[in-house]
């Protein structure tokens, strides 16, 4: 298939170019994000390959259908950026890469947690300036803490297993309980109990209408003073304004995020010579107890190799009209 690949970075291109001879698809790479304005670049292609902040909204999907493009492969796990109802109406088929490396994301969540707990980011900068003072570097142990995991799918489960190794007590909340995790000694509780009892909370559920702003003023009020909040899932799970208020009051003791509510206008680009216009991320960056990474949790060699492979396999299935292993379908009960 002739594939128009949007939001392309060098690492995407490397991953696909390595495997393309084996699969025979033809990729044209565009750095531009897919939206209603850029979609016309795909005229004459058979399929679209897109990433987390590309817009597959009603207008863009309508334009794709007019261009007779009925195949979309997402090179990511999350699909909150897609209007699935509209895609179904237009007969556009959407495939994703459901679990390219859950460990990559889970390990990044742990990296955020460890950096915050032991202030290694501050130590690194100090030592480079010959400042070997330990003042202000007191951390906290993770061992023995109660960790709350919201969403125990592929990534949440991997995170639970790592935290188990740290000697934590783990509470979980999900719509479905995972038997293997229960056998490991992980306890499923209500969301309310998890929020009340966890010293560390990590978010691993998808962004849906039900989970948008799951972390808000009300849910934060249930959390213990000084709670550590980690989000590697999707920015809009957190109501940023409420989190800023809680950081000011020290209700939230530490915040580690790889995703941000308004990241679409900021992440994946070098803005070092520009004026940052987003007041909320600017405010977040002023807190000494906040650590932000720019949606890089997925970015390991292993994950990239798997993303390219599964995306190309998804294209093969779409091309053959086979049953689609990784199709994302609209479910009327969820939207
Ligand atoms: P998954 O589908 O395997 O697991 C998601 C889990 O969340 C499921 O067990 C599901 O039952 C649960 N869930 C759904 N709605 C819920 C709700 N309302 N409350 C509680 N639990 C709920 O997905 P995954 O592979 O583990 O990925 C999780 C999320 O991580 C993705 O949706 C994506 O947004 C995010 N992600 C981020 C990165 C990154 O680079 N930062 C990379 C990959 C995925």
mmCIF file of C-alpha atoms and ligand atoms in Angstrom:
data_model
loop_
_atom_site.group_PDB
_atom_site.id
_atom_site.type_symbol
_atom_site.label_atom_id
_atom_site.label_comp_id
_atom_site.label_asym_id
_atom_site.label_seq_id
_atom_site.Cartn_x
_atom_site.Cartn_y
_atom_site.Cartn_z
ATOM 1 C CA UNK A 1 0.000 0.000 0.000
ATOM 2 C CA UNK A 2 1.004 3.596 -0.504
ATOM 3 C CA UNK A 3 1.047 5.058 2.970
ATOM 4 C CA UNK A 4 1.117 8.721 4.022
ATOM 5 C CA UNK A 5 2.902 8.843 7.374
ATOM 6 C CA UNK A 6 2.134 11.988 9.414
ATOM 7 C CA UNK A 7 3.955 13.583 12.392
ATOM 8 C CA UNK A 8 7.090 11.701 11.351
ATOM 9 C CA UNK A 9 10.244 11.964 13.451
ATOM 10 C CA UNK A 10 13.659 10.542 12.545
ATOM 11 C CA UNK A 11 13.148 7.546 14.848
ATOM 12 C CA UNK A 12 9.842 6.640 13.144
ATOM 13 C CA UNK A 13 11.462 6.761 9.712
ATOM 14 C CA UNK A 14 14.420 4.632 10.828
ATOM 15 C CA UNK A 15 12.101 2.016 12.284
ATOM 16 C CA UNK A 16 9.932 1.739 9.171
ATOM 17 C CA UNK A 17 12.734 2.008 6.609
ATOM 18 C CA UNK A 18 14.511 -0.950 8.224
ATOM 19 C CA UNK A 19 11.464 -3.223 7.747
ATOM 20 C CA UNK A 20 9.838 -1.853 4.586
ATOM 21 C CA UNK A 21 11.779 -4.064 2.117
ATOM 22 C CA UNK A 22 10.379 -7.115 3.919
ATOM 23 C CA UNK A 23 6.762 -5.894 3.806
ATOM 24 C CA UNK A 24 6.669 -4.104 0.460
ATOM 25 C CA UNK A 25 4.598 -1.100 1.454
ATOM 26 C CA UNK A 26 5.629 2.349 0.235
ATOM 27 C CA UNK A 27 5.886 5.071 2.881
ATOM 28 C CA UNK A 28 5.967 8.807 2.251
ATOM 29 C CA UNK A 29 6.925 10.725 5.361
ATOM 30 C CA UNK A 30 5.419 14.054 6.373
ATOM 31 C CA UNK A 31 6.655 15.953 9.412
ATOM 32 C CA UNK A 32 3.343 17.783 9.574
ATOM 33 C CA UNK A 33 0.640 16.755 11.989
ATOM 34 C CA UNK A 34 -2.489 15.300 10.399
ATOM 35 C CA UNK A 35 -5.479 17.591 10.620
ATOM 36 C CA UNK A 36 -8.186 19.029 8.400
ATOM 37 C CA UNK A 37 -5.659 21.357 6.741
ATOM 38 C CA UNK A 38 -2.872 18.842 6.070
ATOM 39 C CA UNK A 39 -5.027 15.863 5.163
ATOM 40 C CA UNK A 40 -4.956 16.829 1.485
ATOM 41 C CA UNK A 41 -1.294 15.742 1.422
ATOM 42 C CA UNK A 42 -2.660 12.207 1.450
ATOM 43 C CA UNK A 43 -4.390 12.501 -1.950
ATOM 44 C CA UNK A 44 -3.511 9.425 -3.997
ATOM 45 C CA UNK A 45 -2.446 7.309 -1.017
ATOM 46 C CA UNK A 46 -4.113 4.075 0.150
ATOM 47 C CA UNK A 47 -3.585 4.501 3.871
ATOM 48 C CA UNK A 48 -2.682 6.931 6.627
ATOM 49 C CA UNK A 49 -0.177 6.228 9.390
ATOM 50 C CA UNK A 50 -0.672 8.562 12.339
ATOM 51 C CA UNK A 51 0.424 9.216 15.913
ATOM 52 C CA UNK A 52 -1.033 10.412 19.228
ATOM 53 C CA UNK A 53 -1.628 14.094 18.497
ATOM 54 C CA UNK A 54 -2.842 13.734 14.913
ATOM 55 C CA UNK A 55 -6.469 14.763 14.466
ATOM 56 C CA UNK A 56 -8.763 12.068 13.240
ATOM 57 C CA UNK A 57 -11.842 14.109 13.969
ATOM 58 C CA UNK A 58 -15.078 14.330 12.012
ATOM 59 C CA UNK A 59 -13.807 16.845 9.439
ATOM 60 C CA UNK A 60 -10.510 15.074 8.771
ATOM 61 C CA UNK A 61 -12.242 11.698 8.481
ATOM 62 C CA UNK A 62 -14.816 13.162 6.091
ATOM 63 C CA UNK A 63 -11.988 14.454 3.903
ATOM 64 C CA UNK A 64 -10.234 11.079 4.021
ATOM 65 C CA UNK A 65 -13.442 9.378 2.888
ATOM 66 C CA UNK A 66 -13.822 11.903 0.034
ATOM 67 C CA UNK A 67 -10.267 10.992 -0.988
ATOM 68 C CA UNK A 68 -11.330 7.310 -0.888
ATOM 69 C CA UNK A 69 -8.863 6.502 1.896
ATOM 70 C CA UNK A 70 -10.398 3.819 4.092
ATOM 71 C CA UNK A 71 -7.352 2.543 5.980
ATOM 72 C CA UNK A 72 -5.778 4.166 9.034
ATOM 73 C CA UNK A 73 -2.959 2.652 11.055
ATOM 74 C CA UNK A 74 -2.183 4.300 14.371
ATOM 75 C CA UNK A 75 1.381 3.769 15.476
ATOM 76 C CA UNK A 76 0.350 4.022 19.112
ATOM 77 C CA UNK A 77 -1.814 2.216 21.657
ATOM 78 C CA UNK A 78 -4.205 5.030 22.673
ATOM 79 C CA UNK A 79 -6.985 6.034 20.256
ATOM 80 C CA UNK A 80 -8.743 8.885 22.060
ATOM 81 C CA UNK A 81 -7.732 11.159 19.137
ATOM 82 C CA UNK A 82 -10.015 9.252 16.748
ATOM 83 C CA UNK A 83 -13.730 9.872 16.252
ATOM 84 C CA UNK A 84 -14.499 6.162 16.077
ATOM 85 C CA UNK A 85 -18.222 6.669 15.513
ATOM 86 C CA UNK A 86 -17.587 8.822 12.457
ATOM 87 C CA UNK A 87 -14.942 6.397 11.170
ATOM 88 C CA UNK A 88 -17.434 3.522 11.457
ATOM 89 C CA UNK A 89 -20.117 5.528 9.607
ATOM 90 C CA UNK A 90 -17.647 6.266 6.797
ATOM 91 C CA UNK A 91 -16.357 2.686 6.630
ATOM 92 C CA UNK A 92 -12.842 3.797 7.575
ATOM 93 C CA UNK A 93 -11.007 1.020 9.353
ATOM 94 C CA UNK A 94 -8.677 1.903 12.201
ATOM 95 C CA UNK A 95 -5.907 -0.330 13.542
ATOM 96 C CA UNK A 96 -3.545 0.380 16.419
ATOM 97 C CA UNK A 97 -0.522 -1.158 18.088
ATOM 98 C CA UNK A 98 -2.095 -2.351 21.313
ATOM 99 C CA UNK A 99 0.894 -3.447 23.364
ATOM 100 C CA UNK A 100 4.201 -2.702 21.673
ATOM 101 C CA UNK A 101 6.130 -2.630 24.893
ATOM 102 C CA UNK A 102 4.101 -2.114 28.040
ATOM 103 C CA UNK A 103 7.348 -2.401 29.980
ATOM 104 C CA UNK A 104 8.792 0.652 28.189
ATOM 105 C CA UNK A 105 5.982 2.859 29.497
ATOM 106 C CA UNK A 106 5.850 1.198 32.919
ATOM 107 C CA UNK A 107 9.617 1.623 33.336
ATOM 108 C CA UNK A 108 9.322 5.304 32.429
ATOM 109 C CA UNK A 109 6.656 5.733 35.107
ATOM 110 C CA UNK A 110 9.131 4.178 37.543
ATOM 111 C CA UNK A 111 11.886 6.479 36.238
ATOM 112 C CA UNK A 112 9.700 9.519 36.998
ATOM 113 C CA UNK A 113 8.941 8.142 40.443
ATOM 114 C CA UNK A 114 12.587 7.380 41.273
ATOM 115 C CA UNK A 115 13.789 10.732 39.972
ATOM 116 C CA UNK A 116 11.270 12.528 42.165
ATOM 117 C CA UNK A 117 11.915 10.330 45.192
ATOM 118 C CA UNK A 118 15.738 10.628 45.080
ATOM 119 C CA UNK A 119 16.129 13.976 43.254
ATOM 120 C CA UNK A 120 18.704 12.531 40.877
ATOM 121 C CA UNK A 121 17.903 15.269 38.322
ATOM 122 C CA UNK A 122 18.997 17.899 40.851
ATOM 123 C CA UNK A 123 22.027 15.882 41.973
ATOM 124 C CA UNK A 124 23.183 15.503 38.363
ATOM 125 C CA UNK A 125 23.139 19.268 37.808
ATOM 126 C CA UNK A 126 24.820 20.015 41.137
ATOM 127 C CA UNK A 127 27.690 17.573 40.688
ATOM 128 C CA UNK A 128 28.437 18.931 37.219
ATOM 129 C CA UNK A 129 29.074 22.279 38.877
ATOM 130 C CA UNK A 130 31.308 20.776 41.559
ATOM 131 C CA UNK A 131 28.544 21.275 44.096
ATOM 132 C CA UNK A 132 28.689 18.196 46.283
ATOM 133 C CA UNK A 133 26.397 19.555 48.985
ATOM 134 C CA UNK A 134 23.574 17.241 49.990
ATOM 135 C CA UNK A 135 21.405 20.010 51.446
ATOM 136 C CA UNK A 136 17.874 19.755 50.070
ATOM 137 C CA UNK A 137 18.410 16.328 48.506
ATOM 138 C CA UNK A 138 16.638 14.265 51.180
ATOM 139 C CA UNK A 139 14.394 11.771 49.429
ATOM 140 C CA UNK A 140 11.957 9.102 50.495
ATOM 141 C CA UNK A 141 11.891 5.303 50.282
ATOM 142 C CA UNK A 142 9.510 3.637 47.879
ATOM 143 C CA UNK A 143 9.816 0.327 49.719
ATOM 144 C CA UNK A 144 6.885 -0.243 52.063
ATOM 145 C CA UNK A 145 4.679 2.455 50.534
ATOM 146 C CA UNK A 146 1.120 1.858 49.331
ATOM 147 C CA UNK A 147 0.940 2.352 45.578
ATOM 148 C CA UNK A 148 -2.407 2.879 43.819
ATOM 149 C CA UNK A 149 -2.583 1.818 40.174
ATOM 150 C CA UNK A 150 -5.542 3.065 38.126
ATOM 151 C CA UNK A 151 -5.956 0.874 35.045
ATOM 152 C CA UNK A 152 -4.360 -2.554 35.135
ATOM 153 C CA UNK A 153 -4.165 -3.390 31.435
ATOM 154 C CA UNK A 154 -0.852 -4.120 29.741
ATOM 155 C CA UNK A 155 1.054 -1.104 31.122
ATOM 156 C CA UNK A 156 -0.623 -0.952 34.535
ATOM 157 C CA UNK A 157 0.117 -4.671 35.072
ATOM 158 C CA UNK A 158 3.773 -4.214 34.145
ATOM 159 C CA UNK A 159 3.941 -1.270 36.562
ATOM 160 C CA UNK A 160 2.321 -3.359 39.339
ATOM 161 C CA UNK A 161 4.898 -6.118 38.866
ATOM 162 C CA UNK A 162 7.804 -3.668 39.108
ATOM 163 C CA UNK A 163 6.351 -2.017 42.220
ATOM 164 C CA UNK A 164 5.869 -5.451 43.762
ATOM 165 C CA UNK A 165 9.615 -5.927 43.376
ATOM 166 C CA UNK A 166 10.178 -2.689 45.286
ATOM 167 C CA UNK A 167 8.314 -4.187 48.238
ATOM 168 C CA UNK A 168 5.218 -1.982 47.960
ATOM 169 C CA UNK A 169 1.659 -2.748 48.937
ATOM 170 C CA UNK A 170 -0.340 -2.376 45.738
ATOM 171 C CA UNK A 171 -3.969 -1.316 45.431
ATOM 172 C CA UNK A 172 -5.581 -1.390 42.015
ATOM 173 C CA UNK A 173 -8.691 0.007 40.381
ATOM 174 C CA UNK A 174 -10.008 -1.106 36.995
ATOM 175 C CA UNK A 175 -13.351 -1.919 35.416
ATOM 176 C CA UNK A 176 -12.086 -5.502 35.124
ATOM 177 C CA UNK A 177 -9.939 -7.380 37.638
ATOM 178 C CA UNK A 178 -6.817 -9.165 36.444
ATOM 179 C CA UNK A 179 -6.545 -12.629 38.039
ATOM 180 C CA UNK A 180 -2.772 -12.874 37.553
ATOM 181 C CA UNK A 181 -2.286 -9.640 39.477
ATOM 182 C CA UNK A 182 -4.559 -10.854 42.259
ATOM 183 C CA UNK A 183 -2.457 -14.012 42.464
ATOM 184 C CA UNK A 184 0.596 -11.774 42.869
ATOM 185 C CA UNK A 185 -1.034 -10.246 45.954
ATOM 186 C CA UNK A 186 -2.393 -7.079 44.373
ATOM 187 C CA UNK A 187 -5.695 -5.963 45.876
ATOM 188 C CA UNK A 188 -8.520 -4.458 43.835
ATOM 189 C CA UNK A 189 -10.418 -1.744 45.684
ATOM 190 C CA UNK A 190 -12.885 1.010 44.791
ATOM 191 C CA UNK A 191 -11.485 4.167 43.224
ATOM 192 C CA UNK A 192 -12.349 6.064 46.379
ATOM 193 C CA UNK A 193 -10.457 3.652 48.640
ATOM 194 C CA UNK A 194 -7.466 3.679 46.307
ATOM 195 C CA UNK A 195 -7.352 7.484 46.360
ATOM 196 C CA UNK A 196 -7.688 7.609 50.152
ATOM 197 C CA UNK A 197 -5.079 4.953 50.932
ATOM 198 C CA UNK A 198 -2.298 5.383 48.371
ATOM 199 C CA UNK A 199 0.859 7.379 49.046
ATOM 200 C CA UNK A 200 1.799 7.002 45.378
ATOM 201 C CA UNK A 201 -0.777 6.979 42.556
ATOM 202 C CA UNK A 202 0.026 6.045 38.967
ATOM 203 C CA UNK A 203 -2.439 6.456 36.089
ATOM 204 C CA UNK A 204 -2.625 3.747 33.412
ATOM 205 C CA UNK A 205 -6.209 3.846 32.147
ATOM 206 C CA UNK A 206 -7.082 5.203 28.700
ATOM 207 C CA UNK A 207 -8.578 8.633 28.111
ATOM 208 C CA UNK A 208 -12.313 8.207 27.554
ATOM 209 C CA UNK A 209 -15.293 10.455 28.266
ATOM 210 C CA UNK A 210 -15.530 8.636 31.627
ATOM 211 C CA UNK A 211 -11.885 9.121 32.605
ATOM 212 C CA UNK A 212 -11.426 12.712 31.412
ATOM 213 C CA UNK A 213 -10.413 14.795 34.462
ATOM 214 C CA UNK A 214 -10.502 11.705 36.657
ATOM 215 C CA UNK A 215 -8.030 13.620 38.789
ATOM 216 C CA UNK A 216 -9.876 16.796 39.766
ATOM 217 C CA UNK A 217 -10.423 18.947 42.850
ATOM 218 C CA UNK A 218 -12.836 16.435 44.353
ATOM 219 C CA UNK A 219 -10.740 13.311 43.800
ATOM 220 C CA UNK A 220 -7.564 15.109 44.921
ATOM 221 C CA UNK A 221 -9.309 16.056 48.197
ATOM 222 C CA UNK A 222 -9.573 12.313 48.991
ATOM 223 C CA UNK A 223 -5.825 11.731 48.614
ATOM 224 C CA UNK A 224 -3.418 11.805 51.560
ATOM 225 C CA UNK A 225 -1.330 14.940 52.160
ATOM 226 C CA UNK A 226 1.869 14.893 50.118
ATOM 227 C CA UNK A 227 0.671 12.212 47.673
ATOM 228 C CA UNK A 228 2.908 11.395 44.696
ATOM 229 C CA UNK A 229 1.017 11.489 41.397
ATOM 230 C CA UNK A 230 2.438 9.937 38.234
ATOM 231 C CA UNK A 231 0.780 10.170 34.811
ATOM 232 C CA UNK A 232 2.227 8.417 31.768
ATOM 233 C CA UNK A 233 -1.160 7.751 30.190
ATOM 234 C CA UNK A 234 -2.942 10.784 28.701
ATOM 235 C CA UNK A 235 -2.764 14.410 29.837
ATOM 236 C CA UNK A 236 -6.495 15.030 30.082
ATOM 237 C CA UNK A 237 -6.895 12.380 32.781
ATOM 238 C CA UNK A 238 -5.728 15.232 35.004
ATOM 239 C CA UNK A 239 -7.440 18.588 35.394
ATOM 240 C CA UNK A 240 -4.264 20.650 35.321
ATOM 241 C CA UNK A 241 -5.723 23.689 37.106
ATOM 242 C CA UNK A 242 -6.838 21.521 40.045
ATOM 243 C CA UNK A 243 -3.411 19.903 40.261
ATOM 244 C CA UNK A 244 -1.700 23.308 40.303
ATOM 245 C CA UNK A 245 -3.949 24.382 43.190
ATOM 246 C CA UNK A 246 -3.105 21.166 45.056
ATOM 247 C CA UNK A 247 0.637 21.620 44.455
ATOM 248 C CA UNK A 248 0.455 25.158 45.864
ATOM 249 C CA UNK A 249 -1.192 23.807 49.018
ATOM 250 C CA UNK A 250 1.315 20.904 49.165
ATOM 251 C CA UNK A 251 -1.598 18.467 49.050
ATOM 252 C CA UNK A 252 0.211 16.921 46.089
ATOM 253 C CA UNK A 253 3.780 16.380 47.279
ATOM 254 C CA UNK A 254 5.251 15.334 43.924
ATOM 255 C CA UNK A 255 4.009 15.257 40.360
ATOM 256 C CA UNK A 256 5.649 13.291 37.551
ATOM 257 C CA UNK A 257 4.029 13.580 34.123
ATOM 258 C CA UNK A 258 4.982 12.378 30.677
ATOM 259 C CA UNK A 259 1.730 13.663 29.202
ATOM 260 C CA UNK A 260 -0.001 17.014 29.487
ATOM 261 C CA UNK A 261 -3.542 18.168 28.807
ATOM 262 C CA UNK A 262 -2.487 20.740 26.185
ATOM 263 C CA UNK A 263 0.588 18.848 24.940
ATOM 264 C CA UNK A 264 -0.571 18.886 21.348
ATOM 265 C CA UNK A 265 0.676 22.462 20.913
ATOM 266 C CA UNK A 266 3.975 21.898 22.700
ATOM 267 C CA UNK A 267 5.331 18.360 22.738
ATOM 268 C CA UNK A 268 7.471 16.639 20.088
ATOM 269 C CA UNK A 269 8.990 19.956 18.951
ATOM 270 C CA UNK A 270 12.052 22.013 19.837
ATOM 271 C CA UNK A 271 10.627 25.272 21.163
ATOM 272 C CA UNK A 272 13.816 26.382 22.911
ATOM 273 C CA UNK A 273 13.986 29.634 20.934
ATOM 274 C CA UNK A 274 10.290 30.433 21.287
ATOM 275 C CA UNK A 275 8.175 32.130 23.915
ATOM 276 C CA UNK A 276 6.142 29.555 25.797
ATOM 277 C CA UNK A 277 2.544 30.761 25.652
ATOM 278 C CA UNK A 278 0.964 28.000 27.722
ATOM 279 C CA UNK A 279 0.605 29.467 31.220
ATOM 280 C CA UNK A 280 -0.275 26.180 32.889
ATOM 281 C CA UNK A 281 2.751 24.181 31.832
ATOM 282 C CA UNK A 282 4.875 27.248 32.563
ATOM 283 C CA UNK A 283 3.437 27.306 36.111
ATOM 284 C CA UNK A 284 3.985 23.558 36.529
ATOM 285 C CA UNK A 285 7.634 23.982 35.582
ATOM 286 C CA UNK A 286 8.168 26.455 38.431
ATOM 287 C CA UNK A 287 7.484 23.838 41.119
ATOM 288 C CA UNK A 288 10.605 22.141 42.470
ATOM 289 C CA UNK A 289 8.622 18.937 43.051
ATOM 290 C CA UNK A 290 7.287 18.566 39.501
ATOM 291 C CA UNK A 291 9.015 16.559 36.797
ATOM 292 C CA UNK A 292 7.831 16.739 33.192
ATOM 293 C CA UNK A 293 8.946 14.680 30.214
ATOM 294 C CA UNK A 294 7.587 15.256 26.704
ATOM 295 C CA UNK A 295 5.634 12.055 25.966
ATOM 296 C CA UNK A 296 8.718 9.871 25.701
ATOM 297 C CA UNK A 297 7.603 6.888 27.785
ATOM 298 C CA UNK A 298 7.176 4.783 24.632
ATOM 299 C CA UNK A 299 10.576 5.718 23.241
ATOM 300 C CA UNK A 300 12.805 2.669 23.578
ATOM 301 C CA UNK A 301 14.554 0.718 20.824
ATOM 302 C CA UNK A 302 12.490 -2.336 21.632
ATOM 303 C CA UNK A 303 9.193 -0.453 21.530
ATOM 304 C CA UNK A 304 10.008 1.335 18.249
ATOM 305 C CA UNK A 305 10.919 -1.964 16.564
ATOM 306 C CA UNK A 306 7.642 -3.482 17.706
ATOM 307 C CA UNK A 307 5.602 -0.420 16.662
ATOM 308 C CA UNK A 308 6.999 -0.588 13.105
ATOM 309 C CA UNK A 309 6.490 -4.351 12.858
ATOM 310 C CA UNK A 310 2.893 -4.386 14.118
ATOM 311 C CA UNK A 311 1.956 -1.308 12.045
ATOM 312 C CA UNK A 312 3.228 -3.019 8.886
ATOM 313 C CA UNK A 313 1.395 -6.231 9.804
ATOM 314 C CA UNK A 314 -1.775 -4.176 10.337
ATOM 315 C CA UNK A 315 -1.298 -2.741 6.825
ATOM 316 C CA UNK A 316 -0.882 -6.272 5.427
ATOM 317 C CA UNK A 317 -4.178 -7.337 6.984
ATOM 318 C CA UNK A 318 -5.961 -4.195 5.766
ATOM 319 C CA UNK A 319 -4.584 -4.801 2.262
ATOM 320 C CA UNK A 320 -5.776 -8.410 2.175
ATOM 321 C CA UNK A 321 -9.172 -7.558 3.651
ATOM 322 C CA UNK A 322 -8.443 -10.139 6.387
ATOM 323 C CA UNK A 323 -9.959 -10.104 9.813
ATOM 324 C CA UNK A 324 -8.100 -7.336 11.597
ATOM 325 C CA UNK A 325 -6.190 -8.421 14.691
ATOM 326 C CA UNK A 326 -5.757 -4.915 16.057
ATOM 327 C CA UNK A 327 -8.836 -3.098 14.833
ATOM 328 C CA UNK A 328 -10.309 -0.400 17.063
ATOM 329 C CA UNK A 329 -14.058 -0.377 16.757
ATOM 330 C CA UNK A 330 -16.672 2.067 17.903
ATOM 331 C CA UNK A 331 -18.668 0.716 20.811
ATOM 332 C CA UNK A 332 -22.011 2.482 21.226
ATOM 333 C CA UNK A 333 -21.988 1.891 24.985
ATOM 334 C CA UNK A 334 -18.787 3.880 25.524
ATOM 335 C CA UNK A 335 -19.422 7.019 23.460
HETATM 336 P P1 LIG B 1 -4.804 -1.407 27.977
HETATM 337 O O1 LIG B 1 -5.990 -1.294 27.095
HETATM 338 O O2 LIG B 1 -4.024 -2.686 27.992
HETATM 339 O O3 LIG B 1 -5.251 -1.135 29.506
HETATM 340 C C1 LIG B 1 -6.090 -0.102 29.890
HETATM 341 C C2 LIG B 1 -6.801 -0.550 31.166
HETATM 342 O O4 LIG B 1 -7.568 0.546 31.643
HETATM 343 C C3 LIG B 1 -7.773 -1.719 30.931
HETATM 344 O O5 LIG B 1 -7.517 -2.734 31.876
HETATM 345 C C4 LIG B 1 -9.142 -1.081 31.093
HETATM 346 O O6 LIG B 1 -10.108 -1.984 31.628
HETATM 347 C C5 LIG B 1 -8.826 0.031 32.078
HETATM 348 N N1 LIG B 1 -9.844 1.064 32.089
HETATM 349 C C6 LIG B 1 -10.604 1.524 31.070
HETATM 350 N N2 LIG B 1 -11.451 2.466 31.518
HETATM 351 C C7 LIG B 1 -11.223 2.584 32.854
HETATM 352 C C8 LIG B 1 -11.797 3.374 33.869
HETATM 353 N N3 LIG B 1 -12.807 4.213 33.607
HETATM 354 N N4 LIG B 1 -11.301 3.242 35.116
HETATM 355 C C9 LIG B 1 -10.297 2.386 35.389
HETATM 356 N N5 LIG B 1 -9.734 1.594 34.480
HETATM 357 C C10 LIG B 1 -10.191 1.699 33.222
HETATM 358 O O7 LIG B 1 -3.900 -0.165 27.634
HETATM 359 P P2 LIG B 1 -2.341 0.008 27.943
HETATM 360 O O8 LIG B 1 -1.545 -0.544 26.814
HETATM 361 O O9 LIG B 1 -2.055 -0.466 29.324
HETATM 362 O O10 LIG B 1 -2.200 1.595 27.848
HETATM 363 C C11 LIG B 1 -2.829 2.439 28.784
HETATM 364 C C12 LIG B 1 -2.747 3.865 28.282
HETATM 365 O O11 LIG B 1 -1.389 4.287 28.310
HETATM 366 C C13 LIG B 1 -3.160 4.047 26.810
HETATM 367 O O12 LIG B 1 -4.567 4.232 26.700
HETATM 368 C C14 LIG B 1 -2.419 5.292 26.412
HETATM 369 O O13 LIG B 1 -3.256 6.397 26.634
HETATM 370 C C15 LIG B 1 -1.239 5.345 27.382
HETATM 371 N N6 LIG B 1 0.072 5.202 26.716
HETATM 372 C C16 LIG B 1 1.002 6.165 26.894
HETATM 373 C C17 LIG B 1 2.256 6.049 26.294
HETATM 374 C C18 LIG B 1 3.336 7.086 26.476
HETATM 375 O O14 LIG B 1 4.306 7.102 25.703
HETATM 376 N N7 LIG B 1 3.261 7.959 27.461
HETATM 377 C C19 LIG B 1 2.531 4.945 25.502
HETATM 378 C C20 LIG B 1 1.556 3.968 25.352
HETATM 379 C C21 LIG B 1 0.325 4.100 25.964
#
